[in-house]
PDB file of C-alpha atoms in Angstrom:
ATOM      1  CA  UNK A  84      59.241  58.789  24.402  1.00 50.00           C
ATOM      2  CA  UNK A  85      59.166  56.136  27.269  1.00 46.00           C
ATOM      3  CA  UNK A  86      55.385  56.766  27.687  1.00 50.00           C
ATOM      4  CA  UNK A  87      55.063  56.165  24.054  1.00 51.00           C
ATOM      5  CA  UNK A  88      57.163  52.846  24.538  1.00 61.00           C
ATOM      6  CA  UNK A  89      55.145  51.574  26.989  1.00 52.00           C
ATOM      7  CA  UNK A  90      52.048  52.434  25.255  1.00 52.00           C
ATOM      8  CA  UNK A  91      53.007  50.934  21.926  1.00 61.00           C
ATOM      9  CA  UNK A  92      54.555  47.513  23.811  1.00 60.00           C
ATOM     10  CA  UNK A  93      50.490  47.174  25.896  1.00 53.00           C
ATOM     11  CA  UNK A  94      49.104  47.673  22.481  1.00 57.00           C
ATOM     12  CA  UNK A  95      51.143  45.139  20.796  1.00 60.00           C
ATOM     13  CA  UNK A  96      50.198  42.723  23.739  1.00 53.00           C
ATOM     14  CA  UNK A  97      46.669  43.007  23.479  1.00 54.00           C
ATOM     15  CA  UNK A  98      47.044  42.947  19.893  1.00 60.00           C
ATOM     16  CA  UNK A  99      48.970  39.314  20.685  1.00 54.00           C
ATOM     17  CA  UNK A 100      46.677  37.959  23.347  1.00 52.00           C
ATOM     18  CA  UNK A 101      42.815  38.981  20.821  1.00 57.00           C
ATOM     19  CA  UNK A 102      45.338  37.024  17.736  1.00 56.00           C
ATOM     20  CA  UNK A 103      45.969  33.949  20.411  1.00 52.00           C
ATOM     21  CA  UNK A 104      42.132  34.034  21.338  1.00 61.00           C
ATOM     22  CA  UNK A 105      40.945  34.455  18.104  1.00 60.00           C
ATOM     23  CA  UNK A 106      43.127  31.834  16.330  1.00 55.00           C
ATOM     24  CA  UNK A 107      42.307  29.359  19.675  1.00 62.00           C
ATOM     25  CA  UNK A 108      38.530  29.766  18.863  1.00 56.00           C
ATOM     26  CA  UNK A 109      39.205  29.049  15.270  1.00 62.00           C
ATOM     27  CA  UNK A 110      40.268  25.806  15.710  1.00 50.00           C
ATOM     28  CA  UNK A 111      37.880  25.342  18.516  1.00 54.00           C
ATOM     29  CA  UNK A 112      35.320  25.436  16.121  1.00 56.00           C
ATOM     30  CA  UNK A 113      37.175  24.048  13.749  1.00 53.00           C
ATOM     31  CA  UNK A 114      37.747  21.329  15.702  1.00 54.00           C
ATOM     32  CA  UNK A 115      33.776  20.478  16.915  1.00 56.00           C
ATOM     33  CA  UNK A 116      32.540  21.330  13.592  1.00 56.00           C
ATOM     34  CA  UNK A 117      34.695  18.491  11.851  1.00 54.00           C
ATOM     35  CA  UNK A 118      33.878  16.220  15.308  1.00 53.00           C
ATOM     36  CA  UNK A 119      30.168  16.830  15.045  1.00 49.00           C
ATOM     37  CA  UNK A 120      29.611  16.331  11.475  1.00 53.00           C
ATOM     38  CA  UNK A 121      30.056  13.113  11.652  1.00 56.00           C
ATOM     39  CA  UNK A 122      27.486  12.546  14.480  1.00 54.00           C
ATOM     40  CA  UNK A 123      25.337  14.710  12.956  1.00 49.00           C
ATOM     41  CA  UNK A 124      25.392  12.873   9.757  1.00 57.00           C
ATOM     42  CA  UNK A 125      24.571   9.750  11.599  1.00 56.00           C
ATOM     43  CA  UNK A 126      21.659  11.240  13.281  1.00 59.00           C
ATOM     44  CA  UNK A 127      19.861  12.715   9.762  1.00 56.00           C
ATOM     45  CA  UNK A 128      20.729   8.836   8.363  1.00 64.00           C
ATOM     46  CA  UNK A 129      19.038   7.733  11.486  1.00 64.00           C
ATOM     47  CA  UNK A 130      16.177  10.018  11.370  1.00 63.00           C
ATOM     48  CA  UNK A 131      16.064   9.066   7.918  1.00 68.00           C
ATOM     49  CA  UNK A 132      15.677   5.237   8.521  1.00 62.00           C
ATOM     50  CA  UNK A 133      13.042   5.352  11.185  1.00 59.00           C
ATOM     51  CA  UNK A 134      10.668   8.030   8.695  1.00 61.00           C
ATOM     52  CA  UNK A 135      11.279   5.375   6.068  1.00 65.00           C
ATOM     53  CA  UNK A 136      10.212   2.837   8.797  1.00 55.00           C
ATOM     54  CA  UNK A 137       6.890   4.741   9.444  1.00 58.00           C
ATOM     55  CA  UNK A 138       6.416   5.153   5.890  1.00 58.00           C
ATOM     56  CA  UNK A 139       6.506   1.717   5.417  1.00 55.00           C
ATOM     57  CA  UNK A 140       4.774   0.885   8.305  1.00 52.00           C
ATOM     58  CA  UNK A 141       1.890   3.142   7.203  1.00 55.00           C
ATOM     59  CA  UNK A 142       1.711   2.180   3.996  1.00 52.00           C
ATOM     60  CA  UNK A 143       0.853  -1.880   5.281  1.00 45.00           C
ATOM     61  CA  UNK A 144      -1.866  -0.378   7.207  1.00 41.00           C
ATOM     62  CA  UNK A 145      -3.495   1.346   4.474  1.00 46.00           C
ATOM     63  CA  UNK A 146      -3.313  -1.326   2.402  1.00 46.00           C
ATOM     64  CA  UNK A 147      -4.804  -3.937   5.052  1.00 37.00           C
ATOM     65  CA  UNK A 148      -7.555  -1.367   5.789  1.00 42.00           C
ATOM     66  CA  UNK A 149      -7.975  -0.868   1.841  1.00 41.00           C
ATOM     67  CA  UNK A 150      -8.006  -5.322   1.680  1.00 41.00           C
ATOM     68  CA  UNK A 151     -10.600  -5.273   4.385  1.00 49.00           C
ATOM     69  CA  UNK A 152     -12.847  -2.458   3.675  1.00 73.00           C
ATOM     70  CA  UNK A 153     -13.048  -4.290  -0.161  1.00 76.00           C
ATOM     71  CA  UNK A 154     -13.692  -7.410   1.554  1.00 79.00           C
ATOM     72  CA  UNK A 155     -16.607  -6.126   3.399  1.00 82.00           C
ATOM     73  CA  UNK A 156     -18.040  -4.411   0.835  1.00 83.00           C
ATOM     74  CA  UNK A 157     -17.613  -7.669  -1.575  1.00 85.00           C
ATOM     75  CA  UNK A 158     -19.512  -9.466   1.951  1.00 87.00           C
ATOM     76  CA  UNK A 159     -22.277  -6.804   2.107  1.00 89.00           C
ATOM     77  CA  UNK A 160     -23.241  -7.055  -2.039  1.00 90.00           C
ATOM     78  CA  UNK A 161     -23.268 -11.499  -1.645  1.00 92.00           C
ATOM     79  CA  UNK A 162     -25.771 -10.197   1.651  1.00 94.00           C
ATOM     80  CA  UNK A 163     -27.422  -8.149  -0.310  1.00 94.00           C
ATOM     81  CA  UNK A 164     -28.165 -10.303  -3.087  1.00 95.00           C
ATOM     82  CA  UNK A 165     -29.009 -12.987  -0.783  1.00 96.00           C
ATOM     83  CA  UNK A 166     -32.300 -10.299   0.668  1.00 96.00           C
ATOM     84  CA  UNK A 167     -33.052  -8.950  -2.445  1.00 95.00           C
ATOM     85  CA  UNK A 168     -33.161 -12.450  -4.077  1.00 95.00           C
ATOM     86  CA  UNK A 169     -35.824 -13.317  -0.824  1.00 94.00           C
ATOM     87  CA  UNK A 170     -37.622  -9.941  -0.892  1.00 94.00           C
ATOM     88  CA  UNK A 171     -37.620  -8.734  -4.759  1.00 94.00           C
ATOM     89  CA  UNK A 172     -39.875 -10.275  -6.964  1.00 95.00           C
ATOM     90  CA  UNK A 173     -42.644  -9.576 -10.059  1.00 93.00           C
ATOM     91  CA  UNK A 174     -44.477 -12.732  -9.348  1.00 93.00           C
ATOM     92  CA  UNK A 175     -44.592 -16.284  -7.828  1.00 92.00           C
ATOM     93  CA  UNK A 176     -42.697 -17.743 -10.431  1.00 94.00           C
ATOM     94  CA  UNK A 177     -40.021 -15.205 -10.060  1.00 96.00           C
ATOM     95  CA  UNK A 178     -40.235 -15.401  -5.951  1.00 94.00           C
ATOM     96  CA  UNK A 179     -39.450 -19.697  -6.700  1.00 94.00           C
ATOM     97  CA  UNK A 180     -36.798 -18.778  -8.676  1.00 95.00           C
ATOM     98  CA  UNK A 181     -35.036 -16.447  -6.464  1.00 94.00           C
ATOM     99  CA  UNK A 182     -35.649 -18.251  -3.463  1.00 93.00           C
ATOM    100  CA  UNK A 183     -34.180 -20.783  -5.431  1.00 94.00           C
ATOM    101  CA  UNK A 184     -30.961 -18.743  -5.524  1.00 94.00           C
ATOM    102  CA  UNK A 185     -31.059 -17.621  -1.989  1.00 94.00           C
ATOM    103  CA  UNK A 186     -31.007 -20.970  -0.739  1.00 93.00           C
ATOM    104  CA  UNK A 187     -27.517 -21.530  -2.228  1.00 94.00           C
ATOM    105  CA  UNK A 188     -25.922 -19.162   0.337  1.00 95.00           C
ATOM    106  CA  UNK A 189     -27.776 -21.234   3.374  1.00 95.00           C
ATOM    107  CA  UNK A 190     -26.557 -24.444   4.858  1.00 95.00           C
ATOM    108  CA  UNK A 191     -30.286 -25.931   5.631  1.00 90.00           C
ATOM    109  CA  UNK A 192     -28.563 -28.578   7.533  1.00 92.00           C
ATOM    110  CA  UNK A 193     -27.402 -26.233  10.527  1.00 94.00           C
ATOM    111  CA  UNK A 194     -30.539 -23.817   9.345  1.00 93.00           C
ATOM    112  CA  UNK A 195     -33.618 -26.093   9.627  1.00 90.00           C
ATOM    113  CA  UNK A 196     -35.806 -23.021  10.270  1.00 86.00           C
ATOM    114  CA  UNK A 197     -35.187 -21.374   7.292  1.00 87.00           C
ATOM    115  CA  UNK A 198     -38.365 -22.505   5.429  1.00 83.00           C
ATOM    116  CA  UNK A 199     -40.877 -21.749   8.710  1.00 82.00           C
ATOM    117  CA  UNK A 200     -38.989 -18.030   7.502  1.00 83.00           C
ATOM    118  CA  UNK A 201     -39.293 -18.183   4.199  1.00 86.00           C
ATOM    119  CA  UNK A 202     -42.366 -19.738   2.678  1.00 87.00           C
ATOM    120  CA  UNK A 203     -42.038 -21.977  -0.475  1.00 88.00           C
ATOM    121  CA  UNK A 204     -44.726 -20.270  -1.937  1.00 88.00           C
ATOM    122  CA  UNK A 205     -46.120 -23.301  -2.850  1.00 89.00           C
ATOM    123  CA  UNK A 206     -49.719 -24.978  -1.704  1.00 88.00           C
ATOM    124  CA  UNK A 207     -49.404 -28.319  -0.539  1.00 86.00           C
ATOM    125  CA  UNK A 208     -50.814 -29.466  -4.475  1.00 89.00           C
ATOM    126  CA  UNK A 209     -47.800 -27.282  -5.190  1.00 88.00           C
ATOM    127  CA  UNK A 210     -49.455 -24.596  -6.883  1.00 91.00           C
ATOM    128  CA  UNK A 211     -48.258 -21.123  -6.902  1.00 92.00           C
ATOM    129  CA  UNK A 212     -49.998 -18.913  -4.093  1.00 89.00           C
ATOM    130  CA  UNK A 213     -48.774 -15.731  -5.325  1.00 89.00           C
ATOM    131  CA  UNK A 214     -49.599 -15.942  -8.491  1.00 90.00           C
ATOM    132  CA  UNK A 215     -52.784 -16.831  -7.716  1.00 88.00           C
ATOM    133  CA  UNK A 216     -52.770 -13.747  -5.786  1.00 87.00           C
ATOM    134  CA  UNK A 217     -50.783 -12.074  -8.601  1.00 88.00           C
ATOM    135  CA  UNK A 218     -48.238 -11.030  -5.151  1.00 89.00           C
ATOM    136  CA  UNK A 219     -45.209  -8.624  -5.948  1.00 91.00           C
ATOM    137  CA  UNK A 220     -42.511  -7.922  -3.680  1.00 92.00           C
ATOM    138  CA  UNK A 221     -39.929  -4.893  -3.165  1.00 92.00           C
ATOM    139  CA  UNK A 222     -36.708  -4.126  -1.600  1.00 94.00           C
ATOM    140  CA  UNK A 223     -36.275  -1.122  -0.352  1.00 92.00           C
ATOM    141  CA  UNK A 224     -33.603  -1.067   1.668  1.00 93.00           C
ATOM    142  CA  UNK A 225     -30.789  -3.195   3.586  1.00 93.00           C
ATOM    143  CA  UNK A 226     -28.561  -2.389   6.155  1.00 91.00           C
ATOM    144  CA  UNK A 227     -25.432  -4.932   7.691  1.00 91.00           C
ATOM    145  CA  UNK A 228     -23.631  -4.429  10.677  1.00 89.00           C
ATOM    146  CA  UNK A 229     -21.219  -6.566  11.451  1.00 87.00           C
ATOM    147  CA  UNK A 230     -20.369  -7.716  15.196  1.00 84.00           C
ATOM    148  CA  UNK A 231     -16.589  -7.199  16.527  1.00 77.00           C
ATOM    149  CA  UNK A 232     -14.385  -8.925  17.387  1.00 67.00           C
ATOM    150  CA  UNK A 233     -15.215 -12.265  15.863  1.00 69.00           C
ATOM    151  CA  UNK A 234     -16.290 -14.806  18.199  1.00 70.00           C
ATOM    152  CA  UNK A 235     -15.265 -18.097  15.853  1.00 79.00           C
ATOM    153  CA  UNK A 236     -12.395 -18.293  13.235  1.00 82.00           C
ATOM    154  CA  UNK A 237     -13.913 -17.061   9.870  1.00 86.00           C
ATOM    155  CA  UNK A 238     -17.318 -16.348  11.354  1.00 91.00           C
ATOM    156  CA  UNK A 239     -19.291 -13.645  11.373  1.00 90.00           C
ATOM    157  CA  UNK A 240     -22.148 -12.355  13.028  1.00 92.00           C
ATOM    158  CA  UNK A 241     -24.102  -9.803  11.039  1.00 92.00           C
ATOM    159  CA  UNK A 242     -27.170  -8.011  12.685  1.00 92.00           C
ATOM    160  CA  UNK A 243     -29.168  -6.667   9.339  1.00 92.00           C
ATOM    161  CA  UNK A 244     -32.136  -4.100   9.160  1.00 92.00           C
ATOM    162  CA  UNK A 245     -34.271  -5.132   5.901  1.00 93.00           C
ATOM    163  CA  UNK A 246     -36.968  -3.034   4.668  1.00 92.00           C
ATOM    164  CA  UNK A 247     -39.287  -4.625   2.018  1.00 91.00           C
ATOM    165  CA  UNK A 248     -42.840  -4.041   0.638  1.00 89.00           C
ATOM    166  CA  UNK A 249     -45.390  -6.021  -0.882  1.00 87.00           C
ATOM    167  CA  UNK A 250     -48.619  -5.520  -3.013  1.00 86.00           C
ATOM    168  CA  UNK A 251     -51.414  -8.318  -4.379  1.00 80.00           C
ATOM    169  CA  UNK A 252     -54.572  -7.584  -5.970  1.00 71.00           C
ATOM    170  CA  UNK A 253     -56.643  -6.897  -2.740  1.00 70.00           C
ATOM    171  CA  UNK A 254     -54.281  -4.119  -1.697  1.00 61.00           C
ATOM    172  CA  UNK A 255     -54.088  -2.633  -5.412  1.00 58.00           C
ATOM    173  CA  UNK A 256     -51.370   0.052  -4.950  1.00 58.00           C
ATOM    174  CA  UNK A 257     -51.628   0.172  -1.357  1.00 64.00           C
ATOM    175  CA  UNK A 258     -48.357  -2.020   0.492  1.00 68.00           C
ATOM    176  CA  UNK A 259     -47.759  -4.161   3.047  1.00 78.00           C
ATOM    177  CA  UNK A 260     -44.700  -2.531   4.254  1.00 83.00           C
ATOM    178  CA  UNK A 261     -42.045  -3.511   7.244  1.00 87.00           C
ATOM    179  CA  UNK A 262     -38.804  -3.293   8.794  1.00 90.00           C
ATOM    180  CA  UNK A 263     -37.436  -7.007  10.076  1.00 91.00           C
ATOM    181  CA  UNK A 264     -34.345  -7.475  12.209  1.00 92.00           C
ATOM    182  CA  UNK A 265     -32.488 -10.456  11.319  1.00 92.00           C
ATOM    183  CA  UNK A 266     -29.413 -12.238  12.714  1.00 93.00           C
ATOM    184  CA  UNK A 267     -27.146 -14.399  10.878  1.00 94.00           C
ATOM    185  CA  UNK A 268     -24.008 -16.596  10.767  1.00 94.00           C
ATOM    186  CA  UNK A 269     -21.650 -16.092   8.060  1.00 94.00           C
ATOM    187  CA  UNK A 270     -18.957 -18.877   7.268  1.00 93.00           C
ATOM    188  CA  UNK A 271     -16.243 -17.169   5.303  1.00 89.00           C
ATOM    189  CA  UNK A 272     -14.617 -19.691   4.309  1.00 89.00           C
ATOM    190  CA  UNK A 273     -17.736 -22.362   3.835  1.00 92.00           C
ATOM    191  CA  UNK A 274     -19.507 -19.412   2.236  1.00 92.00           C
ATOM    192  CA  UNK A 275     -22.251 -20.206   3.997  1.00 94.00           C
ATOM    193  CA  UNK A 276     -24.653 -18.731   6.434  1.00 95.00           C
ATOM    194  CA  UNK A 277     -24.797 -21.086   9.244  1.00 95.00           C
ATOM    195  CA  UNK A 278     -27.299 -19.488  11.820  1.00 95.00           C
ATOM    196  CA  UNK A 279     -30.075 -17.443  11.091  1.00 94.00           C
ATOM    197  CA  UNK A 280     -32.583 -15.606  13.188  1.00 92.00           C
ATOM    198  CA  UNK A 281     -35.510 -13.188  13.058  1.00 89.00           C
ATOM    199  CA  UNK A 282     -34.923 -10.631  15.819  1.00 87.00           C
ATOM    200  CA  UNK A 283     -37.828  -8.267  15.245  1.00 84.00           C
ATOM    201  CA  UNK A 284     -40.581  -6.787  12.672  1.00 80.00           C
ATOM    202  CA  UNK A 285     -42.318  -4.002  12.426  1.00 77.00           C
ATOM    203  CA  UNK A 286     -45.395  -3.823   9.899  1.00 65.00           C
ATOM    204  CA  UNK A 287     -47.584  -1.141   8.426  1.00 63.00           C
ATOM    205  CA  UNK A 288     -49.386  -0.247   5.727  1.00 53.00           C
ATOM    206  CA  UNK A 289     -48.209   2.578   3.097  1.00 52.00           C
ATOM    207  CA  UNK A 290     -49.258   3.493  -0.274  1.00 51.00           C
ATOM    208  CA  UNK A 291     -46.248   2.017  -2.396  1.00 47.00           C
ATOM    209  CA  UNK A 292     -43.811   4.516  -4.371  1.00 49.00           C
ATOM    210  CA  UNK A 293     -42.941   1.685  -6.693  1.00 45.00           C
ATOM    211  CA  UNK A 294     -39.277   2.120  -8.102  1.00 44.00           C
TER     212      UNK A 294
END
């Protein structure tokens, strides 16, 4: 009976001390759970704020890289106009009259060159030398590339590839084809181009796939 006391009072400490641990862990965890939270939820509004911040952040960039890509293509068609106004044409009265357009984008002041470039395509009677030679011209392709960084405030320097072709009634269907190099000035905000340079041609002769 005293063995079974003893036994029975062990077992109902034990059974006391796992109750103390177990209720001391309780709050324990209790405790850090209701301590943490708070931290916690301070962290996620955090983490929240910054993402939102990126977002944002992102979302500028896009849009200025959206704003500039548009602005360089709106640059590249006001370039290509410009060549295709020089270049593309179904007679002499046509090339006058485009040339005519084309000059509108060139301040001759700071360009005095431009017409040793670009012939009037008039005689000095001013008759028309390509219609007389019944002259066409073609476009085929243009190509910009724009220097970076800008040297001058609103200025830029664009290196273009042009490829053009050109037939008269000697050559029948046969062309005068070539690749010229040009570089050029552009004043955004004059809208001008204020420098302009022939870099480089390269000429040959190619039967015409006229398009």
């Amino acid at each position: 009976m005293k063995n079974k006391s003893v036994v029975q009072q062990y077992a109902n400490l034990f059974a006391f001390v796992f109750l103390v641990i177990g209720l001391t862990l309780t709050f324990v965890f209790w405790y850090k759970s209701h301590n943490l939270q708070p931290n916690l939820n301070h962290e996620i509004k955090q983490e929240r704020k910054l993402t939102q911040s990126r977002q944002t952040e992102q979302s500028k960039v896009e849009t200025i890289n959206v704003a500039q890509t548009k602005q360089e293509e709106n640059r590249d068609k006001v370039f290509r106009k410009f060549f295709k106004d020089m270049y593309q044409y179904k007679n002499g009265t046509e090339y006058v009259k485009n040339r005519a357009e084309a000059l509108k984008l060139v301040d001759q002041k700071q360009v005095p060159n431009f017409n040793k470039m670009y012939a009037t395509g008039l005689d000095d009677n001013g008759q028309n030398i390509l219609n007389a030679t019944k002259q066409k011209g073609y476009l085929k392709a243009a190509k910009f590339y724009t220097e970076s960084p800008q040297q001058e405030k609103n200025k830029i320097v664009v290196h273009a590839l042009i490829t053009f072709a050109a037939t008269n009634h000697y050559s029948d269907d046969t062309a005068h084809q070539g690749d010229v190099w040009f570089k050029f000035t552009y004043d955004e905000q004059a809208n001008k181009i204020v420098k302009f340079d022939k870099e480089g041609i390269m000429e040959q002769t190619t039967q015409l796939n006229q398009e």
